[in-house]
Short mmCIF file of N, CA and C in Angstrom, two decimals:
data_model
loop_
_atom_site.label_atom_id
_atom_site.label_comp_id
_atom_site.label_asym_id
_atom_site.label_seq_id
_atom_site.Cartn_x
_atom_site.Cartn_y
_atom_site.Cartn_z
N MET A 1 0.94 -1.02 0.37
CA MET A 1 0.36 0.04 -0.24
C MET A 1 1.11 1.21 -0.05
N PRO A 2 0.95 2.43 -0.78
CA PRO A 2 1.29 3.52 -0.73
C PRO A 2 1.29 4.34 0.59
N LEU A 3 2.01 5.01 0.55
CA LEU A 3 2.07 6.18 1.74
C LEU A 3 0.63 6.96 1.63
N ARG A 4 0.32 7.37 2.61
CA ARG A 4 -0.75 8.15 2.58
C ARG A 4 -0.89 9.35 3.61
N ILE A 5 -0.59 10.33 3.24
CA ILE A 5 -0.56 11.79 3.87
C ILE A 5 -1.85 12.50 4.47
N VAL A 6 -2.73 11.75 5.47
CA VAL A 6 -3.20 12.48 6.21
C VAL A 6 -3.25 14.29 7.47
N HIS A 7 -4.37 14.98 7.76
CA HIS A 7 -4.21 15.86 8.41
C HIS A 7 -5.21 15.53 9.29
N GLN A 8 -4.67 15.19 10.76
CA GLN A 8 -4.98 14.10 11.38
C GLN A 8 -4.40 14.04 12.94
N ASP A 9 -5.10 14.34 13.86
CA ASP A 9 -4.20 13.82 15.30
C ASP A 9 -3.78 12.39 15.44
N ILE A 10 -2.58 12.47 14.90
CA ILE A 10 -2.20 11.28 15.29
C ILE A 10 -2.63 10.06 16.42
N THR A 11 -2.28 10.50 17.27
CA THR A 11 -2.84 10.19 18.59
C THR A 11 -4.44 9.39 18.46
N THR A 12 -5.34 9.72 17.45
CA THR A 12 -6.25 8.53 17.47
C THR A 12 -6.33 7.64 16.12
N MET A 13 -5.37 7.66 15.07
CA MET A 13 -5.88 6.98 14.82
C MET A 13 -5.17 5.43 14.90
N GLN A 14 -5.90 4.92 13.68
CA GLN A 14 -6.07 3.49 13.89
C GLN A 14 -5.75 2.79 13.36
N VAL A 15 -4.15 2.55 14.11
CA VAL A 15 -3.19 1.58 13.38
C VAL A 15 -2.81 0.77 14.37
N ASP A 16 -1.55 0.37 13.92
CA ASP A 16 -0.91 -1.11 14.94
C ASP A 16 0.35 0.25 16.05
N ALA A 17 1.10 1.05 15.31
CA ALA A 17 1.97 1.55 15.89
C ALA A 17 1.70 3.06 15.01
N ILE A 18 2.07 3.89 16.02
CA ILE A 18 2.41 5.12 15.91
C ILE A 18 3.78 5.57 16.60
N VAL A 19 4.13 6.98 16.02
CA VAL A 19 5.88 7.10 16.29
C VAL A 19 6.06 8.61 16.73
N ASN A 20 6.48 8.20 18.05
CA ASN A 20 6.86 9.40 18.72
C ASN A 20 7.71 10.15 18.24
N ALA A 21 8.12 11.49 17.84
CA ALA A 21 9.25 12.25 17.37
C ALA A 21 9.44 12.70 18.74
N ALA A 22 11.27 11.81 19.47
CA ALA A 22 11.16 11.65 20.79
C ALA A 22 12.60 12.64 21.11
N ASN A 23 12.70 12.98 21.94
CA ASN A 23 14.07 13.18 22.43
C ASN A 23 14.95 11.96 23.17
N THR A 24 16.22 12.16 22.97
CA THR A 24 16.86 11.10 23.46
C THR A 24 17.12 10.59 24.92
N ARG A 25 16.46 11.33 25.49
CA ARG A 25 16.14 10.82 27.26
C ARG A 25 15.03 10.23 26.96
N LEU A 26 14.22 10.43 25.80
CA LEU A 26 13.21 9.39 26.22
C LEU A 26 11.73 10.43 27.32
N LEU A 27 11.71 11.41 27.68
CA LEU A 27 11.23 12.46 28.23
C LEU A 27 10.04 12.89 27.69
N MET A 28 8.51 13.11 27.98
CA MET A 28 7.40 13.51 28.08
C MET A 28 7.88 15.25 27.41
N GLY A 29 8.02 15.64 26.31
CA GLY A 29 7.87 17.04 25.64
C GLY A 29 6.58 17.70 25.60
N GLY A 30 6.96 19.11 24.55
CA GLY A 30 5.59 19.35 23.85
C GLY A 30 5.25 18.70 22.64
N GLY A 31 4.47 19.55 22.24
CA GLY A 31 4.05 19.16 20.80
C GLY A 31 3.38 17.71 20.52
N VAL A 32 3.91 17.34 19.10
CA VAL A 32 2.89 15.77 19.53
C VAL A 32 4.00 14.71 20.22
N CYS A 33 4.96 14.64 20.73
CA CYS A 33 5.37 13.94 22.34
C CYS A 33 4.81 13.83 22.62
N GLY A 34 4.07 15.64 23.87
CA GLY A 34 3.70 15.17 24.95
C GLY A 34 2.55 15.23 24.38
N ALA A 35 1.32 15.30 23.06
CA ALA A 35 0.53 14.67 22.93
C ALA A 35 -0.24 13.15 22.81
N ILE A 36 1.35 12.32 22.99
CA ILE A 36 1.31 10.71 22.63
C ILE A 36 1.68 10.73 24.26
N PHE A 37 2.53 11.40 24.98
CA PHE A 37 2.19 10.75 26.01
C PHE A 37 1.17 10.78 27.08
N ARG A 38 0.64 11.97 26.57
CA ARG A 38 -0.96 12.68 27.31
C ARG A 38 -2.19 11.48 27.45
N ALA A 39 -1.96 11.18 25.28
CA ALA A 39 -2.93 10.21 25.32
C ALA A 39 -3.15 8.68 25.78
N ALA A 40 -2.20 8.83 25.44
CA ALA A 40 -1.01 7.01 25.75
C ALA A 40 -1.34 7.27 27.24
N GLY A 41 -1.47 8.04 28.83
CA GLY A 41 -1.33 7.50 30.15
C GLY A 41 0.53 8.04 30.56
N ALA A 42 0.70 9.26 31.07
CA ALA A 42 1.77 10.08 30.86
C ALA A 42 2.48 9.46 31.65
N ARG A 43 2.23 8.52 32.82
CA ARG A 43 2.82 8.28 34.05
C ARG A 43 3.38 6.93 33.52
N ASP A 44 2.47 5.91 32.83
CA ASP A 44 2.44 4.71 32.19
C ASP A 44 3.78 4.82 31.10
N MET A 45 3.01 6.14 30.20
CA MET A 45 4.21 5.89 29.67
C MET A 45 5.85 6.30 29.30
N GLN A 46 5.66 7.21 30.58
CA GLN A 46 6.90 7.59 31.39
C GLN A 46 8.05 6.33 31.87
N GLU A 47 6.96 5.70 32.54
CA GLU A 47 7.76 4.33 33.20
C GLU A 47 8.10 3.53 32.53
N ALA A 48 7.72 3.28 30.58
CA ALA A 48 8.34 2.64 29.87
C ALA A 48 9.64 3.10 29.28
N CYS A 49 9.46 4.33 29.22
CA CYS A 49 10.46 5.20 28.33
C CYS A 49 11.59 5.39 29.64
N ASP A 50 11.35 5.14 30.82
CA ASP A 50 12.89 5.21 31.36
C ASP A 50 13.41 3.74 31.45
N ARG A 51 12.98 2.72 31.24
CA ARG A 51 13.39 1.74 30.78
C ARG A 51 14.45 1.32 29.86
N LEU A 52 14.12 2.35 28.71
CA LEU A 52 14.49 1.99 27.42
C LEU A 52 16.14 3.06 27.37
N SER A 53 15.65 4.68 27.59
CA SER A 53 16.56 5.17 28.28
C SER A 53 17.86 5.33 28.26
N PRO A 54 18.67 6.25 28.05
CA PRO A 54 18.45 6.95 26.41
C PRO A 54 18.91 6.18 25.43
N ILE A 55 18.33 6.55 24.43
CA ILE A 55 18.59 6.05 22.84
C ILE A 55 19.60 7.30 21.86
N LEU A 56 20.58 6.65 20.95
CA LEU A 56 21.04 7.77 20.28
C LEU A 56 20.00 8.21 19.32
N THR A 57 19.96 9.44 18.31
CA THR A 57 19.64 10.15 17.42
C THR A 57 19.56 9.04 16.35
N GLY A 58 18.30 8.83 15.70
CA GLY A 58 18.27 7.37 14.52
C GLY A 58 17.47 6.61 15.04
N CYS A 59 17.90 6.33 16.12
CA CYS A 59 17.28 4.81 17.07
C CYS A 59 16.13 5.06 16.97
N ALA A 60 15.64 3.55 17.01
CA ALA A 60 14.22 3.33 17.73
C ALA A 60 13.78 2.30 18.42
N VAL A 61 13.07 2.53 19.57
CA VAL A 61 12.53 2.32 20.51
C VAL A 61 10.80 1.76 20.31
N ALA A 62 10.39 0.30 20.83
CA ALA A 62 9.13 0.96 20.95
C ALA A 62 8.60 0.24 22.47
N THR A 63 7.26 0.86 23.00
CA THR A 63 7.01 0.27 24.01
C THR A 63 4.73 0.61 24.07
N PRO A 64 4.43 -0.35 24.63
CA PRO A 64 3.21 -0.67 24.31
C PRO A 64 2.46 0.94 24.21
N GLY A 65 1.10 0.90 23.67
CA GLY A 65 0.41 1.87 23.27
C GLY A 65 -0.54 2.72 24.98
N PHE A 66 -0.46 1.34 25.57
CA PHE A 66 -0.89 2.04 26.87
C PHE A 66 -2.76 2.30 26.54
N ALA A 67 -3.02 3.57 26.63
CA ALA A 67 -3.98 3.90 26.61
C ALA A 67 -4.93 3.92 24.64
N LEU A 68 -3.59 4.27 23.89
CA LEU A 68 -3.95 5.15 22.63
C LEU A 68 -4.62 3.61 21.99
N SER A 69 -5.54 3.85 20.66
CA SER A 69 -5.84 3.03 20.15
C SER A 69 -4.59 1.62 19.68
N ALA A 70 -3.73 2.30 19.34
CA ALA A 70 -2.23 1.80 18.64
C ALA A 70 -1.66 1.16 19.71
N ARG A 71 -1.94 -0.42 19.34
CA ARG A 71 -0.48 -1.60 19.97
C ARG A 71 0.89 -0.99 20.19
N TYR A 72 1.60 -0.34 19.47
CA TYR A 72 2.41 0.23 20.03
C TYR A 72 3.04 1.78 19.99
N VAL A 73 4.14 2.52 20.58
CA VAL A 73 4.41 3.65 19.98
C VAL A 73 5.98 3.53 20.04
N ILE A 74 5.75 4.23 19.13
CA ILE A 74 7.90 3.84 18.35
C ILE A 74 8.66 5.61 18.31
N HIS A 75 9.28 5.16 19.51
CA HIS A 75 9.92 6.36 19.75
C HIS A 75 11.07 6.62 19.18
N THR A 76 11.45 7.82 18.08
CA THR A 76 12.51 7.76 17.60
C THR A 76 12.96 9.06 17.75
N ALA A 77 14.53 9.20 18.05
CA ALA A 77 14.77 10.48 18.08
C ALA A 77 15.30 11.72 17.08
N GLY A 78 14.94 12.36 16.07
CA GLY A 78 15.25 13.28 15.65
C GLY A 78 16.41 13.85 15.81
N PRO A 79 16.82 13.84 14.27
CA PRO A 79 18.08 15.03 14.60
C PRO A 79 17.64 16.56 15.09
N ILE A 80 18.32 17.41 15.51
CA ILE A 80 18.24 18.74 15.82
C ILE A 80 18.68 20.01 14.53
N TRP A 81 17.89 20.22 13.94
CA TRP A 81 18.90 21.07 13.00
C TRP A 81 19.78 21.81 13.29
N GLN A 82 20.95 22.06 12.69
CA GLN A 82 22.15 22.69 12.92
C GLN A 82 22.77 23.12 11.30
N GLY A 83 21.68 23.45 10.79
CA GLY A 83 22.31 24.40 9.18
C GLY A 83 22.34 23.01 7.97
N GLY A 84 22.20 21.79 8.18
CA GLY A 84 22.23 20.80 7.23
C GLY A 84 23.54 20.11 6.57
N ASP A 85 25.05 20.61 7.71
CA ASP A 85 25.89 20.03 7.37
C ASP A 85 26.31 18.81 8.58
N ALA A 86 25.55 18.85 9.61
CA ALA A 86 26.01 18.09 10.62
C ALA A 86 25.27 16.60 10.07
N GLY A 87 25.29 15.91 8.99
CA GLY A 87 24.96 14.89 8.81
C GLY A 87 23.21 14.88 9.46
N GLU A 88 22.24 15.89 9.44
CA GLU A 88 20.78 15.64 10.03
C GLU A 88 20.29 14.78 9.01
N GLU A 89 20.64 14.92 8.09
CA GLU A 89 19.50 14.55 6.33
C GLU A 89 19.69 12.93 6.74
N GLN A 90 20.74 12.44 7.18
CA GLN A 90 20.68 11.20 7.10
C GLN A 90 20.66 10.41 8.69
N LEU A 91 20.43 10.64 9.64
CA LEU A 91 20.02 10.56 11.04
C LEU A 91 18.65 11.24 11.34
N LEU A 92 17.96 11.93 10.15
CA LEU A 92 16.45 11.87 9.62
C LEU A 92 15.66 10.46 8.69
N ARG A 93 16.54 10.13 7.85
CA ARG A 93 16.15 9.03 6.94
C ARG A 93 16.27 7.46 8.60
N ALA A 94 17.52 7.73 8.84
CA ALA A 94 17.63 6.49 9.97
C ALA A 94 16.24 6.31 10.81
N CYS A 95 15.92 7.54 11.53
CA CYS A 95 14.64 7.77 12.36
C CYS A 95 13.63 6.76 11.51
N TYR A 96 13.09 6.92 10.08
CA TYR A 96 12.46 6.69 9.58
C TYR A 96 12.60 5.09 9.00
N ARG A 97 13.28 4.73 8.77
CA ARG A 97 13.59 3.32 8.49
C ARG A 97 14.38 2.34 9.81
N ASN A 98 14.78 2.79 11.12
CA ASN A 98 14.36 2.22 12.01
C ASN A 98 13.12 2.28 12.27
N SER A 99 12.31 2.80 12.41
CA SER A 99 11.24 3.15 12.74
C SER A 99 9.78 1.81 12.46
N MET A 100 10.44 1.83 10.85
CA MET A 100 9.60 0.90 9.41
C MET A 100 9.76 -0.36 10.38
N GLU A 101 11.65 -0.81 10.20
CA GLU A 101 11.84 -1.97 10.47
C GLU A 101 11.63 -2.51 11.44
N LEU A 102 11.55 -1.38 12.73
CA LEU A 102 10.70 -2.34 14.26
C LEU A 102 9.53 -2.25 13.87
N ALA A 103 8.25 -1.67 13.39
CA ALA A 103 7.34 -2.09 13.34
C ALA A 103 7.06 -3.59 12.31
N VAL A 104 7.69 -3.04 11.16
CA VAL A 104 7.00 -4.94 10.90
C VAL A 104 8.35 -6.40 11.83
N SER A 105 8.93 -5.87 12.86
CA SER A 105 9.64 -6.52 13.05
C SER A 105 8.37 -6.68 14.48
N LEU A 106 7.78 -5.70 15.15
CA LEU A 106 7.01 -6.09 15.68
C LEU A 106 6.09 -6.92 14.90
N GLY A 107 5.29 -7.34 14.13
CA GLY A 107 4.20 -7.60 13.53
C GLY A 107 3.33 -6.29 12.77
N CYS A 108 3.51 -5.38 13.05
CA CYS A 108 2.76 -4.38 12.37
C CYS A 108 2.41 -4.24 11.15
N GLY A 109 1.11 -3.88 10.71
CA GLY A 109 0.40 -3.88 9.20
C GLY A 109 -0.08 -2.25 9.02
N SER A 110 0.03 -1.53 9.92
CA SER A 110 0.07 -0.09 9.95
C SER A 110 1.05 0.66 10.34
N ILE A 111 1.69 1.87 10.34
CA ILE A 111 1.81 2.77 11.22
C ILE A 111 1.63 3.92 10.76
N ALA A 112 1.63 5.09 11.52
CA ALA A 112 1.40 6.58 11.64
C ALA A 112 2.52 7.37 11.67
N PHE A 113 3.43 8.01 11.24
CA PHE A 113 4.25 9.00 11.56
C PHE A 113 3.72 10.27 11.45
N PRO A 114 4.69 11.47 12.43
CA PRO A 114 4.47 12.86 12.62
C PRO A 114 5.85 13.11 11.40
N LEU A 115 6.11 14.36 11.14
CA LEU A 115 6.96 14.88 10.51
C LEU A 115 7.98 15.26 12.02
N ILE A 116 9.14 14.33 11.54
CA ILE A 116 9.63 14.45 12.41
C ILE A 116 11.22 14.88 12.20
N SER A 117 11.06 15.71 13.70
CA SER A 117 12.10 17.00 13.14
C SER A 117 11.31 18.30 12.83
N ALA A 118 10.38 18.38 12.61
CA ALA A 118 10.03 20.09 11.76
C ALA A 118 9.56 20.95 12.62
N GLY A 119 9.10 20.29 13.87
CA GLY A 119 8.85 21.07 15.34
C GLY A 119 10.49 22.25 15.21
N ILE A 120 10.17 22.06 17.33
CA ILE A 120 10.86 22.89 18.20
C ILE A 120 12.39 22.07 17.57
N TYR A 121 12.73 21.11 16.48
CA TYR A 121 13.79 20.53 16.17
C TYR A 121 14.20 21.43 14.69
N GLY A 122 13.39 21.60 14.46
CA GLY A 122 14.11 22.83 13.62
C GLY A 122 14.02 23.02 12.18
N TYR A 123 14.44 21.33 11.91
CA TYR A 123 14.43 20.93 10.58
C TYR A 123 13.22 21.88 9.57
N PRO A 124 13.61 22.05 8.80
CA PRO A 124 12.98 22.88 7.85
C PRO A 124 11.69 21.90 7.01
N ARG A 125 10.88 22.45 7.39
CA ARG A 125 9.40 21.60 7.40
C ARG A 125 9.27 21.01 5.78
N ASN A 126 10.03 21.74 4.46
CA ASN A 126 9.69 21.19 3.47
C ASN A 126 10.92 19.89 2.76
N ALA A 127 12.16 19.82 3.54
CA ALA A 127 13.08 19.44 3.60
C ALA A 127 13.06 18.33 4.22
N ALA A 128 11.99 18.08 5.47
CA ALA A 128 11.71 17.30 6.05
C ALA A 128 10.86 16.17 5.86
N LEU A 129 9.91 16.83 4.79
CA LEU A 129 8.53 16.33 4.29
C LEU A 129 9.84 15.26 3.16
N ALA A 130 10.52 16.06 2.57
CA ALA A 130 10.63 15.43 1.53
C ALA A 130 11.76 14.26 1.61
N VAL A 131 12.33 14.28 2.95
CA VAL A 131 13.06 13.03 3.41
C VAL A 131 12.47 11.76 3.68
N ALA A 132 10.88 12.25 4.29
CA ALA A 132 9.79 11.33 5.18
C ALA A 132 9.64 10.56 3.68
N ARG A 133 9.29 11.26 2.88
CA ARG A 133 8.35 10.59 1.77
C ARG A 133 9.28 9.72 0.72
N ASP A 134 10.42 10.27 0.77
CA ASP A 134 11.70 9.06 0.03
C ASP A 134 12.19 8.36 0.53
N GLU A 135 12.39 7.90 2.18
CA GLU A 135 12.55 6.80 2.73
C GLU A 135 11.50 5.86 2.91
N ILE A 136 9.86 6.29 3.34
CA ILE A 136 8.57 5.87 3.42
C ILE A 136 8.43 5.11 2.23
N HIS A 137 8.65 5.49 0.91
CA HIS A 137 8.66 4.97 -0.51
C HIS A 137 9.75 4.07 -0.77
N ALA A 138 11.05 4.61 -0.10
CA ALA A 138 11.50 3.34 -0.52
C ALA A 138 11.52 1.71 0.17
N PHE A 139 11.40 2.17 0.91
CA PHE A 139 11.05 0.86 2.39
C PHE A 139 10.37 0.37 1.98
N LEU A 140 8.97 0.70 1.42
CA LEU A 140 8.05 -0.06 0.83
C LEU A 140 8.51 -0.61 0.11
N ALA A 141 9.05 0.01 -1.58
CA ALA A 141 9.36 -1.00 -2.52
C ALA A 141 10.28 -1.56 -2.33
N THR A 142 10.93 -1.70 -1.40
CA THR A 142 11.76 -3.45 -0.59
C THR A 142 10.84 -3.77 -0.27
N ASN A 143 10.10 -3.85 1.05
CA ASN A 143 9.05 -5.03 2.05
C ASN A 143 8.27 -4.92 1.73
N ASN A 144 7.24 -4.72 0.66
CA ASN A 144 5.85 -4.65 0.56
C ASN A 144 6.35 -5.77 -0.56
N ARG A 145 6.24 -7.19 -0.10
CA ARG A 145 5.92 -8.22 -0.83
C ARG A 145 4.47 -8.25 -2.28
N ASN A 146 3.35 -7.76 -1.24
CA ASN A 146 2.22 -7.63 -2.30
C ASN A 146 2.13 -6.88 -3.89
N HIS A 147 3.68 -5.85 -3.62
CA HIS A 147 3.59 -5.08 -4.68
C HIS A 147 4.46 -6.01 -6.31
N SER A 148 4.70 -7.07 -6.10
CA SER A 148 5.01 -7.64 -7.14
C SER A 148 4.34 -9.35 -6.52
N GLY A 149 3.38 -8.73 -5.93
CA GLY A 149 1.98 -10.21 -6.36
C GLY A 149 2.82 -11.00 -5.52
N GLY A 150 3.83 -10.92 -4.81
CA GLY A 150 4.31 -12.43 -3.46
C GLY A 150 3.45 -12.56 -2.98
N GLN A 151 3.35 -14.26 -2.18
CA GLN A 151 3.08 -13.90 -1.22
C GLN A 151 4.08 -14.92 0.13
N SER A 152 4.00 -14.51 1.10
CA SER A 152 4.45 -15.08 1.99
C SER A 152 4.01 -16.42 3.03
N GLU A 153 4.13 -16.66 4.02
CA GLU A 153 4.29 -18.14 4.34
C GLU A 153 2.83 -18.06 5.01
N GLN A 154 2.85 -16.98 5.99
CA GLN A 154 1.10 -16.93 5.99
C GLN A 154 -0.22 -16.73 4.98
N GLY A 155 0.11 -16.30 3.60
CA GLY A 155 -0.74 -15.88 3.33
C GLY A 155 -0.35 -14.31 1.99
N VAL A 156 -1.71 -14.19 1.22
CA VAL A 156 -1.69 -13.14 0.56
C VAL A 156 -0.79 -11.68 1.07
N GLY A 157 -0.41 -10.63 0.65
CA GLY A 157 -0.41 -9.53 1.47
C GLY A 157 -1.16 -9.48 2.79
N ASP A 158 -0.33 -10.10 3.10
CA ASP A 158 0.28 -9.99 5.78
C ASP A 158 1.41 -9.50 5.00
N SER A 159 2.42 -8.98 4.52
CA SER A 159 3.40 -8.50 4.75
C SER A 159 3.15 -6.92 3.92
N ASP A 160 2.71 -6.70 3.50
CA ASP A 160 1.55 -5.41 3.55
C ASP A 160 1.90 -4.37 4.44
N CYS A 161 2.17 -3.15 4.52
CA CYS A 161 2.54 -2.37 5.66
C CYS A 161 2.04 -1.23 5.17
N SER A 162 1.01 -0.53 5.76
CA SER A 162 0.46 1.25 5.07
C SER A 162 1.06 1.75 6.44
N VAL A 163 1.34 2.57 5.81
CA VAL A 163 2.07 3.55 5.90
C VAL A 163 1.70 4.88 6.59
N PHE A 164 1.40 6.03 7.24
CA PHE A 164 0.96 7.27 7.36
C PHE A 164 1.30 8.07 7.78
N LEU A 165 1.57 9.11 6.93
CA LEU A 165 2.32 10.69 7.29
C LEU A 165 1.17 11.66 8.00
N ALA A 166 0.88 11.83 9.40
CA ALA A 166 0.03 12.25 9.60
C ALA A 166 0.77 13.94 10.05
N LEU A 167 0.14 14.71 9.20
CA LEU A 167 0.62 16.60 9.03
C LEU A 167 -0.09 17.01 10.13
N TYR A 168 0.36 18.19 10.88
CA TYR A 168 -0.59 18.84 12.13
C TYR A 168 0.11 20.36 11.25
N ARG A 169 -0.92 21.68 11.29
CA ARG A 169 -0.89 22.83 11.24
C ARG A 169 -0.35 22.58 9.79
#
């Protein structure tokens, strides 16, 4: 299934996993991170994150979704924009790729991303969107077996991953 860009509250999406644009210490923050923590149950989410932190920029880890409809929250630490010459693009690509790989390993058939690093981390919005689209399309082209009509051991189409990019504002 191709990438779908939606204008929707990521915390209410009916998907297997939502991605949290996290900080490396996995602490509740503002913006989409704060919204995810509040919707999931801030105390439970923080306790789960405390067991996994810290993480490196570009890495991804998963917690239960707690009170969210999503089974999992995948936390990835995006890069802070420093002008574009400090490896930010490669780190941002790693956020998307590592999050999708983790989602597939958890058996997720659908995942929703925010626009990682485009908020308080200062990554230019259009550049962040281009990276997100490119990395998601590359992952889907490589990993969705149903694009070529293939079958997995479990049956037709079960390896397809639906990916949503939830934009806000």
